Each structure stands twice: as structure tokens, then as C-alpha cells.
XYZ file of C-alpha atoms in Angstrom:
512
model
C 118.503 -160.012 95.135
C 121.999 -158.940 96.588
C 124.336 -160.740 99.240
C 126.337 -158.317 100.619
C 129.388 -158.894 102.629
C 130.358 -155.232 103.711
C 133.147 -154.554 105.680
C 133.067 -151.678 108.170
C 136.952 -151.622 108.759
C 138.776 -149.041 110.793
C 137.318 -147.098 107.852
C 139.660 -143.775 109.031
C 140.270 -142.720 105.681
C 137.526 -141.155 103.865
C 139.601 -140.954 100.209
C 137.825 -143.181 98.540
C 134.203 -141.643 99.161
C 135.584 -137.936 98.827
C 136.519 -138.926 94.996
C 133.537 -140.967 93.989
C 131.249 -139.039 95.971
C 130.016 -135.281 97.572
C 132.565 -133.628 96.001
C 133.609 -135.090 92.578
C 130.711 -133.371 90.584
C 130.055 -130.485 92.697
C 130.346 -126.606 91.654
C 132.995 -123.883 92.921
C 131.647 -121.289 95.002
C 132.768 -117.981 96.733
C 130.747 -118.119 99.881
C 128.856 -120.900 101.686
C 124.839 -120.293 101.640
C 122.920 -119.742 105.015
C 120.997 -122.780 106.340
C 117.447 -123.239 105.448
C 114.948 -123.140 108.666
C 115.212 -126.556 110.220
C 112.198 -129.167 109.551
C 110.583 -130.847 112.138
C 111.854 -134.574 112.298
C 109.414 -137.361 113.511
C 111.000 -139.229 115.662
C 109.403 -142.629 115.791
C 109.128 -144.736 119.211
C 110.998 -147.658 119.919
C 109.007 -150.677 121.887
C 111.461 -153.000 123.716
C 111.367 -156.398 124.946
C 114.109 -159.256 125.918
C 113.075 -162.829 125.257
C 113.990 -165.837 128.415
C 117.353 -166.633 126.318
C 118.440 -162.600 126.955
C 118.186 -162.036 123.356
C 116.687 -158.194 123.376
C 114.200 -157.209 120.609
C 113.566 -153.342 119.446
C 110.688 -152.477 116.777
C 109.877 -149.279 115.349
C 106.323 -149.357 113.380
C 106.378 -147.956 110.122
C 103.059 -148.705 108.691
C 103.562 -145.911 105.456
C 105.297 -148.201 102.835
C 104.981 -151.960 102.678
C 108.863 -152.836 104.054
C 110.637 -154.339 107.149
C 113.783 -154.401 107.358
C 115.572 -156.624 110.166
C 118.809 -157.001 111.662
C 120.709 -159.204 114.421
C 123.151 -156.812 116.080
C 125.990 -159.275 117.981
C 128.401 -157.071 120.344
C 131.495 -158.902 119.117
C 133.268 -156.957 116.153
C 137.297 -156.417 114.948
C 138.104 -155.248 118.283
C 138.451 -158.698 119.228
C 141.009 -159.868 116.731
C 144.691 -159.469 117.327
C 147.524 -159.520 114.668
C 147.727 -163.233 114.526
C 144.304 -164.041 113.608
C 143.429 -159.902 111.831
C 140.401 -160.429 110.042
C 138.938 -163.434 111.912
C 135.553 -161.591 112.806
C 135.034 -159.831 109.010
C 135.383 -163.663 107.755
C 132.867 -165.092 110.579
C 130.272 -162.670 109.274
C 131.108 -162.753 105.510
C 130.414 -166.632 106.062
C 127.309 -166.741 107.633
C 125.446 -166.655 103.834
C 127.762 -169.229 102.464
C 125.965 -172.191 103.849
C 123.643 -173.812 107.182
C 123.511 -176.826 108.062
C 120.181 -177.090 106.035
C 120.851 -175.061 102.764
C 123.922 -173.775 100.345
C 124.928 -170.875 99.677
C 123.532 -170.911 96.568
C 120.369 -172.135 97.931
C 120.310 -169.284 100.912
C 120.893 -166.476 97.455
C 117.832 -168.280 95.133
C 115.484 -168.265 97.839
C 116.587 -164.482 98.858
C 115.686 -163.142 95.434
C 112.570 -165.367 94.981
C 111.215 -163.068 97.826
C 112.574 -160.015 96.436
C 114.536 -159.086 99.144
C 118.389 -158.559 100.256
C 120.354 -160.311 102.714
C 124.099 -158.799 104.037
C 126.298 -158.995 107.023
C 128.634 -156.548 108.320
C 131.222 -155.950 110.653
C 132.112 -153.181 112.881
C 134.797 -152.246 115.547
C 132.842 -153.135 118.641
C 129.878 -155.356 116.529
C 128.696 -157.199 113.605
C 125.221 -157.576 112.177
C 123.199 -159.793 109.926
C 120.465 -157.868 107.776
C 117.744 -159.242 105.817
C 115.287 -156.466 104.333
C 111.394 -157.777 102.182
C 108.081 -156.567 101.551
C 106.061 -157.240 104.231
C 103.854 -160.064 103.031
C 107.273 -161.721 102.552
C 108.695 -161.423 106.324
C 107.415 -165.221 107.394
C 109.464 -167.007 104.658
C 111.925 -164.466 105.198
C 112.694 -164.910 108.785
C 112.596 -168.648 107.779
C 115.926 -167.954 105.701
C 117.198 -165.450 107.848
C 117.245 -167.328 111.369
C 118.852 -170.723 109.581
C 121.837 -168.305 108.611
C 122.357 -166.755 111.459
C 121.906 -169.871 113.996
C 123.246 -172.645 111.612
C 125.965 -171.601 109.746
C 127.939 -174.504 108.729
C 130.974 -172.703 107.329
C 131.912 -175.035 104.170
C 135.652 -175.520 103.778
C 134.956 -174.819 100.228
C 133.396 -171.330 101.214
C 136.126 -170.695 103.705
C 139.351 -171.366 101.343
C 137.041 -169.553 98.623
C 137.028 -166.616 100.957
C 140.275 -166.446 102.276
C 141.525 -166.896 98.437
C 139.676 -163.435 97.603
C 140.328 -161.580 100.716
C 144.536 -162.478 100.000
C 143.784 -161.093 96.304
C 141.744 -158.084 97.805
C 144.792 -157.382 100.282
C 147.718 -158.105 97.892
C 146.086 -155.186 95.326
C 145.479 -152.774 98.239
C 148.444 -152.743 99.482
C 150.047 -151.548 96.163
C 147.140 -148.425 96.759
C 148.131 -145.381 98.434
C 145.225 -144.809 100.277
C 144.479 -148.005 101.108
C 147.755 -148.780 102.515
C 147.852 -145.783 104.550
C 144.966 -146.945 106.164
C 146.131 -150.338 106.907
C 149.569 -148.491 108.389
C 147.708 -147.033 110.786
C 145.554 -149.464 112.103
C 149.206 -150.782 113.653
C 151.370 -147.976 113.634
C 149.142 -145.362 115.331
C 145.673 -146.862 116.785
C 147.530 -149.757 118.443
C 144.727 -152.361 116.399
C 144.553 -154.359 113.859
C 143.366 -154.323 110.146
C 139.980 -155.575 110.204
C 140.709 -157.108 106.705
C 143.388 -158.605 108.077
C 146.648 -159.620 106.675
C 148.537 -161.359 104.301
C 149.955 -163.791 106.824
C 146.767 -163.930 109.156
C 144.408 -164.681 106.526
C 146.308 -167.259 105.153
C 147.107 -168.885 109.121
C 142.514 -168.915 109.417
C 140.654 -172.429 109.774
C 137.671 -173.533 110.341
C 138.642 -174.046 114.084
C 138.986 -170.579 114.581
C 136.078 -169.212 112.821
C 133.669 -171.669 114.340
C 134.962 -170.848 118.010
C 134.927 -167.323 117.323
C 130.798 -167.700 116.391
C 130.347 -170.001 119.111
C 131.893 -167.773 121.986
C 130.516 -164.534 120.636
C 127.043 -165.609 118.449
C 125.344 -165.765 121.696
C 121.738 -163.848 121.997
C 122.415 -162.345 125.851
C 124.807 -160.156 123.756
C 122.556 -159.567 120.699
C 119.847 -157.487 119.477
C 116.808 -158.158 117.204
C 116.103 -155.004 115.121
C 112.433 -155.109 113.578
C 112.064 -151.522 111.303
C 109.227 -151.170 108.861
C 105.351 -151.783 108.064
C 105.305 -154.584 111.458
C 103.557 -154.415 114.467
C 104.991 -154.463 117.767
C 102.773 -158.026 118.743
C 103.624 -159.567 115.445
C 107.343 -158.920 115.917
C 107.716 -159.975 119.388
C 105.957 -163.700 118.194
C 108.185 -163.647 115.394
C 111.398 -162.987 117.431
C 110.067 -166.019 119.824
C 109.376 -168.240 116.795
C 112.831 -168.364 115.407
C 114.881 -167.203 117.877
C 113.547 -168.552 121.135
C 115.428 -171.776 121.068
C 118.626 -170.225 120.647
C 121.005 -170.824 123.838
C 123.779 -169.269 125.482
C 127.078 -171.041 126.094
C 128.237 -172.428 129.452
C 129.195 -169.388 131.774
C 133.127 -169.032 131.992
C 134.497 -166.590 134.496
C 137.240 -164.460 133.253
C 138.084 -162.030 135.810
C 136.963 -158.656 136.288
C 136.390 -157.099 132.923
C 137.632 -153.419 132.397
C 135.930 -150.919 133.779
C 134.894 -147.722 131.124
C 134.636 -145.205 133.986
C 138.669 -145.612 134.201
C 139.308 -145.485 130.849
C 137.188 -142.435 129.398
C 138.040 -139.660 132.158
C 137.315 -136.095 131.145
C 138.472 -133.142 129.291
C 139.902 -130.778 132.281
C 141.596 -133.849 134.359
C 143.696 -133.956 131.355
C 144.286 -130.264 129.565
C 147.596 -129.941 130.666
C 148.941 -133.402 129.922
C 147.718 -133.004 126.753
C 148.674 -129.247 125.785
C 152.211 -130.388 126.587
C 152.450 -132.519 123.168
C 153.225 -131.239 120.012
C 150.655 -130.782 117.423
C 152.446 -133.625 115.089
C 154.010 -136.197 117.066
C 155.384 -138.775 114.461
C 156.166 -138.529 110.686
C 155.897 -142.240 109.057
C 156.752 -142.151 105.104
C 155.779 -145.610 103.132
C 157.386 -144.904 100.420
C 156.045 -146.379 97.054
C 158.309 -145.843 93.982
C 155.782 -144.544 91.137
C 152.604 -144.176 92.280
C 150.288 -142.182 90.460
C 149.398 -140.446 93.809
C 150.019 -140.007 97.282
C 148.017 -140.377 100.230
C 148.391 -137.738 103.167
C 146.841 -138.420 106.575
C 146.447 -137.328 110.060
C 145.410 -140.103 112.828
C 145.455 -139.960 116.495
C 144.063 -142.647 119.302
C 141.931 -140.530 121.743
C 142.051 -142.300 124.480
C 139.934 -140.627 126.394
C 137.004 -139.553 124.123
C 135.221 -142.506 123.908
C 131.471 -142.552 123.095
C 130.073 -143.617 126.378
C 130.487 -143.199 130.217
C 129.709 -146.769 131.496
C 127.367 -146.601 134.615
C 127.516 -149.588 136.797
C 124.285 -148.688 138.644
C 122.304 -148.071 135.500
C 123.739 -150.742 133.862
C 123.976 -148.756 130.565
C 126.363 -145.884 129.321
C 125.559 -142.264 128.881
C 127.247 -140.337 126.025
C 130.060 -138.545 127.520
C 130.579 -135.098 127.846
C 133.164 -135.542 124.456
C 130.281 -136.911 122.036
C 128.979 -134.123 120.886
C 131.161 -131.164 121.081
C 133.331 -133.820 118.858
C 130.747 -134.527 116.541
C 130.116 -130.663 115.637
C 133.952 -130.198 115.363
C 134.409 -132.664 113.058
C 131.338 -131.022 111.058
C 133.253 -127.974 111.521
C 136.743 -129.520 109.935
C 136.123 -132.173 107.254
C 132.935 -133.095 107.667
C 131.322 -131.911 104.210
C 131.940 -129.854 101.120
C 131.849 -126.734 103.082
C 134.091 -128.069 105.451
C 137.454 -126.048 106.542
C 139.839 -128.814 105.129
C 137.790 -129.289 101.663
C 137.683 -125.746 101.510
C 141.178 -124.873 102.261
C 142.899 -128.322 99.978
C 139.928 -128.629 97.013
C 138.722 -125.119 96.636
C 141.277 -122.808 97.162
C 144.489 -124.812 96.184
C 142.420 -127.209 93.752
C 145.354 -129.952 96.011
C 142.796 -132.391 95.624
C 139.536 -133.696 94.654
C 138.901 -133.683 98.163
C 140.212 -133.411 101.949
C 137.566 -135.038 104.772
C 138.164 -135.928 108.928
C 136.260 -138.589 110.676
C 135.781 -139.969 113.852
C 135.258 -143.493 114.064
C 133.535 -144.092 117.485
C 133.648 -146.875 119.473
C 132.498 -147.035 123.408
C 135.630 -146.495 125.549
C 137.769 -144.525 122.549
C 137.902 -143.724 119.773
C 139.764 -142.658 116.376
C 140.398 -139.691 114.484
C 141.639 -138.986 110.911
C 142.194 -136.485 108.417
C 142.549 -138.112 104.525
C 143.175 -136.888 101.562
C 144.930 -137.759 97.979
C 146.662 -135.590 95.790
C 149.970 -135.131 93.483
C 153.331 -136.539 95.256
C 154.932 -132.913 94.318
C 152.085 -131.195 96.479
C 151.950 -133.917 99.424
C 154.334 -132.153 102.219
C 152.377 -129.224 101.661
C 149.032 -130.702 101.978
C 150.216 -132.262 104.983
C 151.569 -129.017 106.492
C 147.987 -127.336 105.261
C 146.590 -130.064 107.805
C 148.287 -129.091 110.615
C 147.169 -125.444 109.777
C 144.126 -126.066 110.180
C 143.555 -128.345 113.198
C 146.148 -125.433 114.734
C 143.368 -122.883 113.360
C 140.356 -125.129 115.310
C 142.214 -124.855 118.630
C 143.454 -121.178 119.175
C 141.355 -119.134 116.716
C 137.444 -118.537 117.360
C 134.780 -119.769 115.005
C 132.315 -117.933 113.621
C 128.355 -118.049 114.470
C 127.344 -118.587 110.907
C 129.862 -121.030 110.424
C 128.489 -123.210 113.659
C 125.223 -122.528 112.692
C 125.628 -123.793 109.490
C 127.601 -126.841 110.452
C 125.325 -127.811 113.020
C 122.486 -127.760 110.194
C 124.068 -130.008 108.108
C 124.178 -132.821 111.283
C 120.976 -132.528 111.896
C 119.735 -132.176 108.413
C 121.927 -135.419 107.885
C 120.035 -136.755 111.070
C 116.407 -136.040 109.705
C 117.106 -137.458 106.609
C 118.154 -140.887 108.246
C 115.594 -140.552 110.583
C 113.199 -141.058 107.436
C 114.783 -144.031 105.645
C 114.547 -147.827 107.242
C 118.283 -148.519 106.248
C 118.765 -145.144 108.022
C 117.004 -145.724 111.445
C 118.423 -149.466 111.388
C 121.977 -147.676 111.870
C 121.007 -145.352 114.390
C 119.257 -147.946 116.562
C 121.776 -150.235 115.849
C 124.368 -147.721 117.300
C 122.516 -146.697 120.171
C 122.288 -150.926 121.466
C 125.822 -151.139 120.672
C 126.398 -148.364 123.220
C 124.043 -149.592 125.925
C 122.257 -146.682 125.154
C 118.537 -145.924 125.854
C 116.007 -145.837 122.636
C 114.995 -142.075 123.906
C 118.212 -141.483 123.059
C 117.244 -140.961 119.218
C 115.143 -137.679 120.638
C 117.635 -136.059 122.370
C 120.348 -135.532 119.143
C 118.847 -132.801 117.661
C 118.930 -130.626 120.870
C 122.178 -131.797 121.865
C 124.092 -131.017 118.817
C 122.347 -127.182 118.705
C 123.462 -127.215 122.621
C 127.135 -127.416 121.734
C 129.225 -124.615 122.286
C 132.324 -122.856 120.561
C 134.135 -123.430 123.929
C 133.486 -127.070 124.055
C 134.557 -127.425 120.754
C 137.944 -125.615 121.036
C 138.397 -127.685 124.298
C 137.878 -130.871 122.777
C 140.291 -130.286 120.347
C 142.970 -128.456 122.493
C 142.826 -131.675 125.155
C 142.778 -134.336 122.495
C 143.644 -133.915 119.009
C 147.742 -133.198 119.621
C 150.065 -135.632 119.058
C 149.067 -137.342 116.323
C 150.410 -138.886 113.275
C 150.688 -137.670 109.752
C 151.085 -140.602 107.459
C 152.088 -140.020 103.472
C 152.094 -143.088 101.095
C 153.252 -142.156 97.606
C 156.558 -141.493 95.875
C 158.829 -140.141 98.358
C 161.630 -139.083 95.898
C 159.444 -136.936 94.800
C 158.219 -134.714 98.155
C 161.304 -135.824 99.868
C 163.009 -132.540 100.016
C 159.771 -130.087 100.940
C 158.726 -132.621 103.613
C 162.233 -132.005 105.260
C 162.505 -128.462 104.949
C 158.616 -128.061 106.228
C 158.740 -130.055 109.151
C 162.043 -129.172 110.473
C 161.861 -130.358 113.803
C 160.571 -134.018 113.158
C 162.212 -137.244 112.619
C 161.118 -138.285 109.635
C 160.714 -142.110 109.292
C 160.952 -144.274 105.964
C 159.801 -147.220 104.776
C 159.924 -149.098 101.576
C 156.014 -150.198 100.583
C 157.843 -153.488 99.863
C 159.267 -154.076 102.773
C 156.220 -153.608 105.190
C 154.674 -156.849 107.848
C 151.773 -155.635 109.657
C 152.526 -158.211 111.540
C 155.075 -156.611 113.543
C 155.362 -153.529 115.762
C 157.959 -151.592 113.499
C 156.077 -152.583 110.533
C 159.662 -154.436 108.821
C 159.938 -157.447 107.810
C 162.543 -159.957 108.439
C 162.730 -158.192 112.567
């Protein structure tokens, strides 16, 4: 049995997977094969219905193998921490398998692995989730364990201090990390957030008060979802959601004001092309400098504002993917999305910079981030961030090739399929599509939409919002000082000792 406490941070920074991962053990080669044909996915139905306390429960039948795998999807995530209290909703979640009012932590683990099954929680940007996954003749006794940790949580003092005591150690060691740290940097310094670890000083200000208000104000099941995937019938799923979760309640209503309004915030590509073209490709050059470090960490982040994942329509009462989703997700393919990608190509293969350069959008409803990461030698840093900027410069004025889109587009939807086919793999695309008010049908429409995408949209997307971002280097300045200056000529280059860094505040210095 395994308790999992995984941490979806503002995971921008794909360093860590590039090096352990795709492109650590794979060959060299000259040119990039043709795609295969394409297979035909089954795409499985999705049978929805909401229980009298608003709770809303999804199953997909899988009858083939003998597994379910559930999750309760709450809409509350890091969005809703601030600097003070950074990491308050990771530590909620992590909490939830420390203890009920009924069992310990210890006892919530033993009687886990007695079933043979795995319990974890997660948190997101915009959500966090509690997942239990068994055999099927084990769901009953399952759901027993499962519903007792995720409506009584007693949060122990003991488990809380434990926590925060790890989550300081976890932080104080990252933040001696190149990669790590530039990630951190740039929750603050260039998405306007928060660390969803949190910090140094907000872990150590977190109580009990806190986390037990958080749960109580956002733990509430007209904001959840019940995700049944596996060998379960529709009828047995729907008694089972009513069993253990029918009793739950919502808190007292509490107006506060007119909430914001997604139409106004997302806009679209052509209301804002010449706004946009009017920045410069890089619009701010932060060094955190860190005196002998074995490496240095070279990124490129920018807030798009307006490329969110969803339009929100107030007659539907749902979102529909905006005109941005797509076109975005195929660029990305297109850039750093793979082994074959432009940036791997150009850093790993060519220049052997790195053991691997990777971009990534990390979507929530009304915006969203993107980043470019990559590690290599401090000597070779200012170049690898000029070879960057090359190549974003490359995706907006330079055409793109058929094969190339072709090929690209293959791997998404080969990537799709594949998910499409494993229950930890359809939980996450459900998942996503509740935590974007999207409609189940949805999960038949990706395929088309991402062949559907054209080489116009693409350039347009990144034309109207990838200027203007940030390139962020973490390693031994000394020693890239001089070839940073002389290759960005024109920009104000600004410095800061890794030692001397508060998240905590907006110019990311202590002691102002």
C-alpha cells in the first residue's frame, strides 16, 4: 500500500522530468521518423448524476480488468493561497490521511494495504483531489476508509507540526537547487502567485486554525466531484456515492459580492495583436545568483493573461474551451513538448547544452502559464538562454512544416489514446474536464480538435501572447556574467544573491 501526498505545484519547470525521464536514455538521431497511421481510440461514456447535497457524481464502466479507481475532485486549489499563508491548501490535502476523527494515520495506512489498494491526495492550481484506487471486490470497505478521510479529518497537531517540520526541510534544500529555485522565483517574480509549497516564513506562521477553516470553507460537495473509473456499474456507484456521501452538508451561504466574471478576463487573440506585438520578445532579465553550483538553471516564463482554458458562459452555466486551447496545445507540441521537439532538438541534440530543454503550459480556467526549462553548464547558460529566444522568435515569423505538424499532432493524440486506456489516465482527463465546467462529451471531441488546428493559429497564438516574458538563470553568475551582458545588450540585467532572497516580498530582498 502507498500514501501519497503529491504536490501539483506551479510545476513550470519541466528539469527535473527531462533528466530522469524521455530523454536521459534515449538515442541520437539525424531525422525524426514519420508518424505511424493513427489507432482508433475508444472513447468510453461518462453517466452523470448530482446527489440533493450538490455533490456531482461521474462513472465510466470499465468492466475488462477487476479495478476502480475513485477520486473526490474539490474546486479549491493553490490559487487560493496568498504569500502569507503559501502552501496552506498543499498542507490541507497532505493532511487529510494523517488522521479522522475515528482512526490514525497509522490506522487509515494498515487498513489501506490490508485491501491492497492506494490512497493519495493532490493539489492543483484551481483544485485538489483525494484518490483511493482497489480491486473491485474491495470497493465497500474501501469507500468505508475513503469517505472517513475525506469528511472527518481531524488534523492532529502532531501530524500538522510533523508536516510543517518536513515541508521547512523540503524548502530549505530546494532552495539551495537551481532548478528548483528558479521555479519558486517565478511563481512571485513573473506569474504574480505564490509557491504552492509555500515558504519558509509561511509554513512556519500555519495552525490548525487556518487549515481547518480552509477545509471547512472549501471541502464543501456543491463544489466537488465524485469520480467512479473502473470494473463498477453506473447503479452500484450512484448507491455508493449516496451511502457515504449523502450526509455531507454545505456551509451556511455567505454573500461575497459579485464574483469575477471569465468572459472579461479571457478576451481573444485579434482584440489584442497589436498590444501585444508592441513588447519585446524578452521583457525582464532576473539573475539569482548562487556562488558554486554545479549547474545552472535557464528559463523562460510569461503570465498569459488572456489564454486561459475556458470561455465562461453565463447562460450555459459551463465554459467552452476557448479559441486559445488548442492551437496552444499543438504549439507547445511543436516547441518543447517531446524528444523531437524544436528546443530538445536545438539545446540536447545539436549543441549536446543539456540533457534536455522542454516548454509547458500549465492551464488553469481564466489564464494560464508558460515556461521554457532547462539545466546545463554555468559557462553555456547565456547562450542557452539566447538559443531560447531563437526559437520562440523562429515559432512566430517563420512557417512550419507539414510533416513537422503532422508529426507533432500524432504524438498528442497518441499521448491522448494511451491515457484514454489507463484508469489513472482517464481519472485525469475527467478530472480536468469538471474542473473546467466542461461537458463529459468533451473527451470525444480532442482528437478532432487537435488535427483541426492550423499553422496560422499557431503562429497567432504565439505572436499575440508569448512576448514579454521572463528569462530566469539560477547558477553561478561569475561564471556567465560577461556573455549574458554582451548577448543581451539591450536589457537590464537584474541580480540577486540566492542568499539574500524572501518570497515574501515583491522585489524578492530581504530586510525591504
Amino acid at each position: 500500500m502507498k500514501i501519497k501526498n503529491q504536490t501539483a505545484t506551479n510545476s513550470l519547470f519541466v528539469i527535473a522530468s527531462i533528466i530522469c525521464g524521455f530523454v536521459l536514455n534515449a538515442p541520437a538521431q539525424e531525422s525524426v521518423p514519420a508518424p505511424g497511421p493513427p489507432r482508433s481510440v475508444n472513447i468510453p461514456a461518462v453517466k452523470e448524476f448530482k446527489l440533493k447535497n450538490g455533490l456531482t457524481v461521474a462513472v465510466v464502466e470499465r468492466p475488462n480488468i477487476p479495478l476502480v479507481s475513485v477520486r473526490l475532485m474539490i474546486n479549491s486549489g493553490s490559487v487560493l493561497d496568498d504569500i502569507e499563508n503559501a502552501g496552506l491548501a498543499q498542507m490541507t490535502a497532505s493532511l487529510l490521511t494523517k488522521g479522522t476523527i475515528t482512526r490514525t494515520a497509522t490506522q487509515i495506512a494498515n487498513q489501506v494495504e490490508f485491501l491492497g489498494g492506494s490512497i493519495s491526495s493532490n493539489t492543483g492550481l484551481d483544485d485538489s483531489s483525494l484518490s483511493i484506487s482497489v480491486t473491485s471486490d474491495k470497493l465497500v470497505p474501501a469507500m468505508t476508509v475513503f469517505s472517513d478521510v475525506a469528511l472527518k479529518p481531524s488534523f492532529p497537531l502532531a501530524e500538522i507540526d510533523l508536516a510543517k517540520s518536513q515541508t521547512s526541510d523540503e524548502l530549505t534544500y530546494n532552495l539551495t537547487q537551481p532548478g528548483f529555485l528558479a521555479n519558486y522565483v517565478a511563481s512571485v517574480y513573473s506569474l504574480y502567485g505564490t509557491p504552492a509549497d509555500g515558504t519558509p516564513q509561511s509554513i512556519k506562521s500555519l495552525n490548525r486554525k487556518m487549515i481547518t477553516d480552509f477545509y471547512r470553507e472549501n471541502y464543501v460537495p456543491e463544489s466537488a466531484t465524485l469520480l467512479f473509473i473502473g470494473d463498477i456499474d453506473s447503479q452500484t456507484a450512484f448507491s455508493l456515492a449516496t451511502r457515504y456521501f449523502g450526509s455531507w452538508r454545505n456551509p451556511p451561504k455567505v454573500d461575497e459580492g459579485a464574483g469575477m466574471s471569465f468572459t472579461e478576463s479571457t478576451g481573444s487573440m485579434s482584440s489584442r495583436k497589436r498590444t501585444e506585438a508592441e513588447k519585446p520578445l524578452v521583457q525582464r532579465i532576473l539573475v539569482i545568483d548562487l556562488p558554486k553550483s554545479g549547474q545552472a538553471a535557464v528559463a523562460y516564463v510569461k503570465h498569459l493573461q488572456f489564454a486561459g482554458r475556458i470561455v465562461w458562459d453565463d447562460d450555459k452555466k459551463r465554459g467552452d474551451y476557448s479559441e486559445n486551447y488548442f492551437p496552444a496545445l499543438v504549439m507547445n507540441s511543436i516547441l518543447g513538448g517531446g524528444y523531437s521537439s524544436r528546443l530538445n532538438q536545438e539545446i540536447r541534440i545539436k549543441r549536446g547544452l543539456s540533457y534536455g530543454a522542454a516548454s509547458s503550459i500549465r492551464w488553469r480556467a481564466y489564464d494560464s502559464h508558460f515556461s521554457v526549462g532547462t539545466q546545463t553548464k554555468n559557462e553555456s547558460a547565456s547562450e542557452v538562454a539566447e538559443l531560447v529566444t531563437i526559437e520562440l522568435k523562429k515559432l512566430m515569423l517563420d512557417d512550419i512544416l507539414l510533416n513537422e505538424l503532422a508529426s507533432r499532432k500524432a504524438v498528442l493524440t497518441g499521448n491522448y489514446g494511451r491515457n484514454i486506456e489507463t484508469n489513472s489516465g482517464l481519472v485525469a482527463l475527467v478530472s480536468d474536464l469538471y474542473s473546467d465546467w466542461q461537458p463529459a462529451t468533451e473527451l470525444n471531441n480532442y482528437t478532432n480538435k487537435v488535427n483541426s488546428v492550423s499553422i496560422k493559429q499557431i503562429k497567432d497564438f504565439a505572436s499575440s501572447n508569448l512576448l514579454g516574458g521572463d528569462i530566469i538563470i539560477v547558477g553561478d553568475y561569475a561564471k556567465f556574467k560577461d556573455d549574458l551582458a554582451k548577448r543581451f545588450q539591450n536589457i537590464t540585467i537584474d541580480v540577486i544573491k540566492a542568499d539574500e532572497i524572501d518570497l515574501s516580498k515583491d522585489n524578492l530582498r530581504k530586510g525591504n
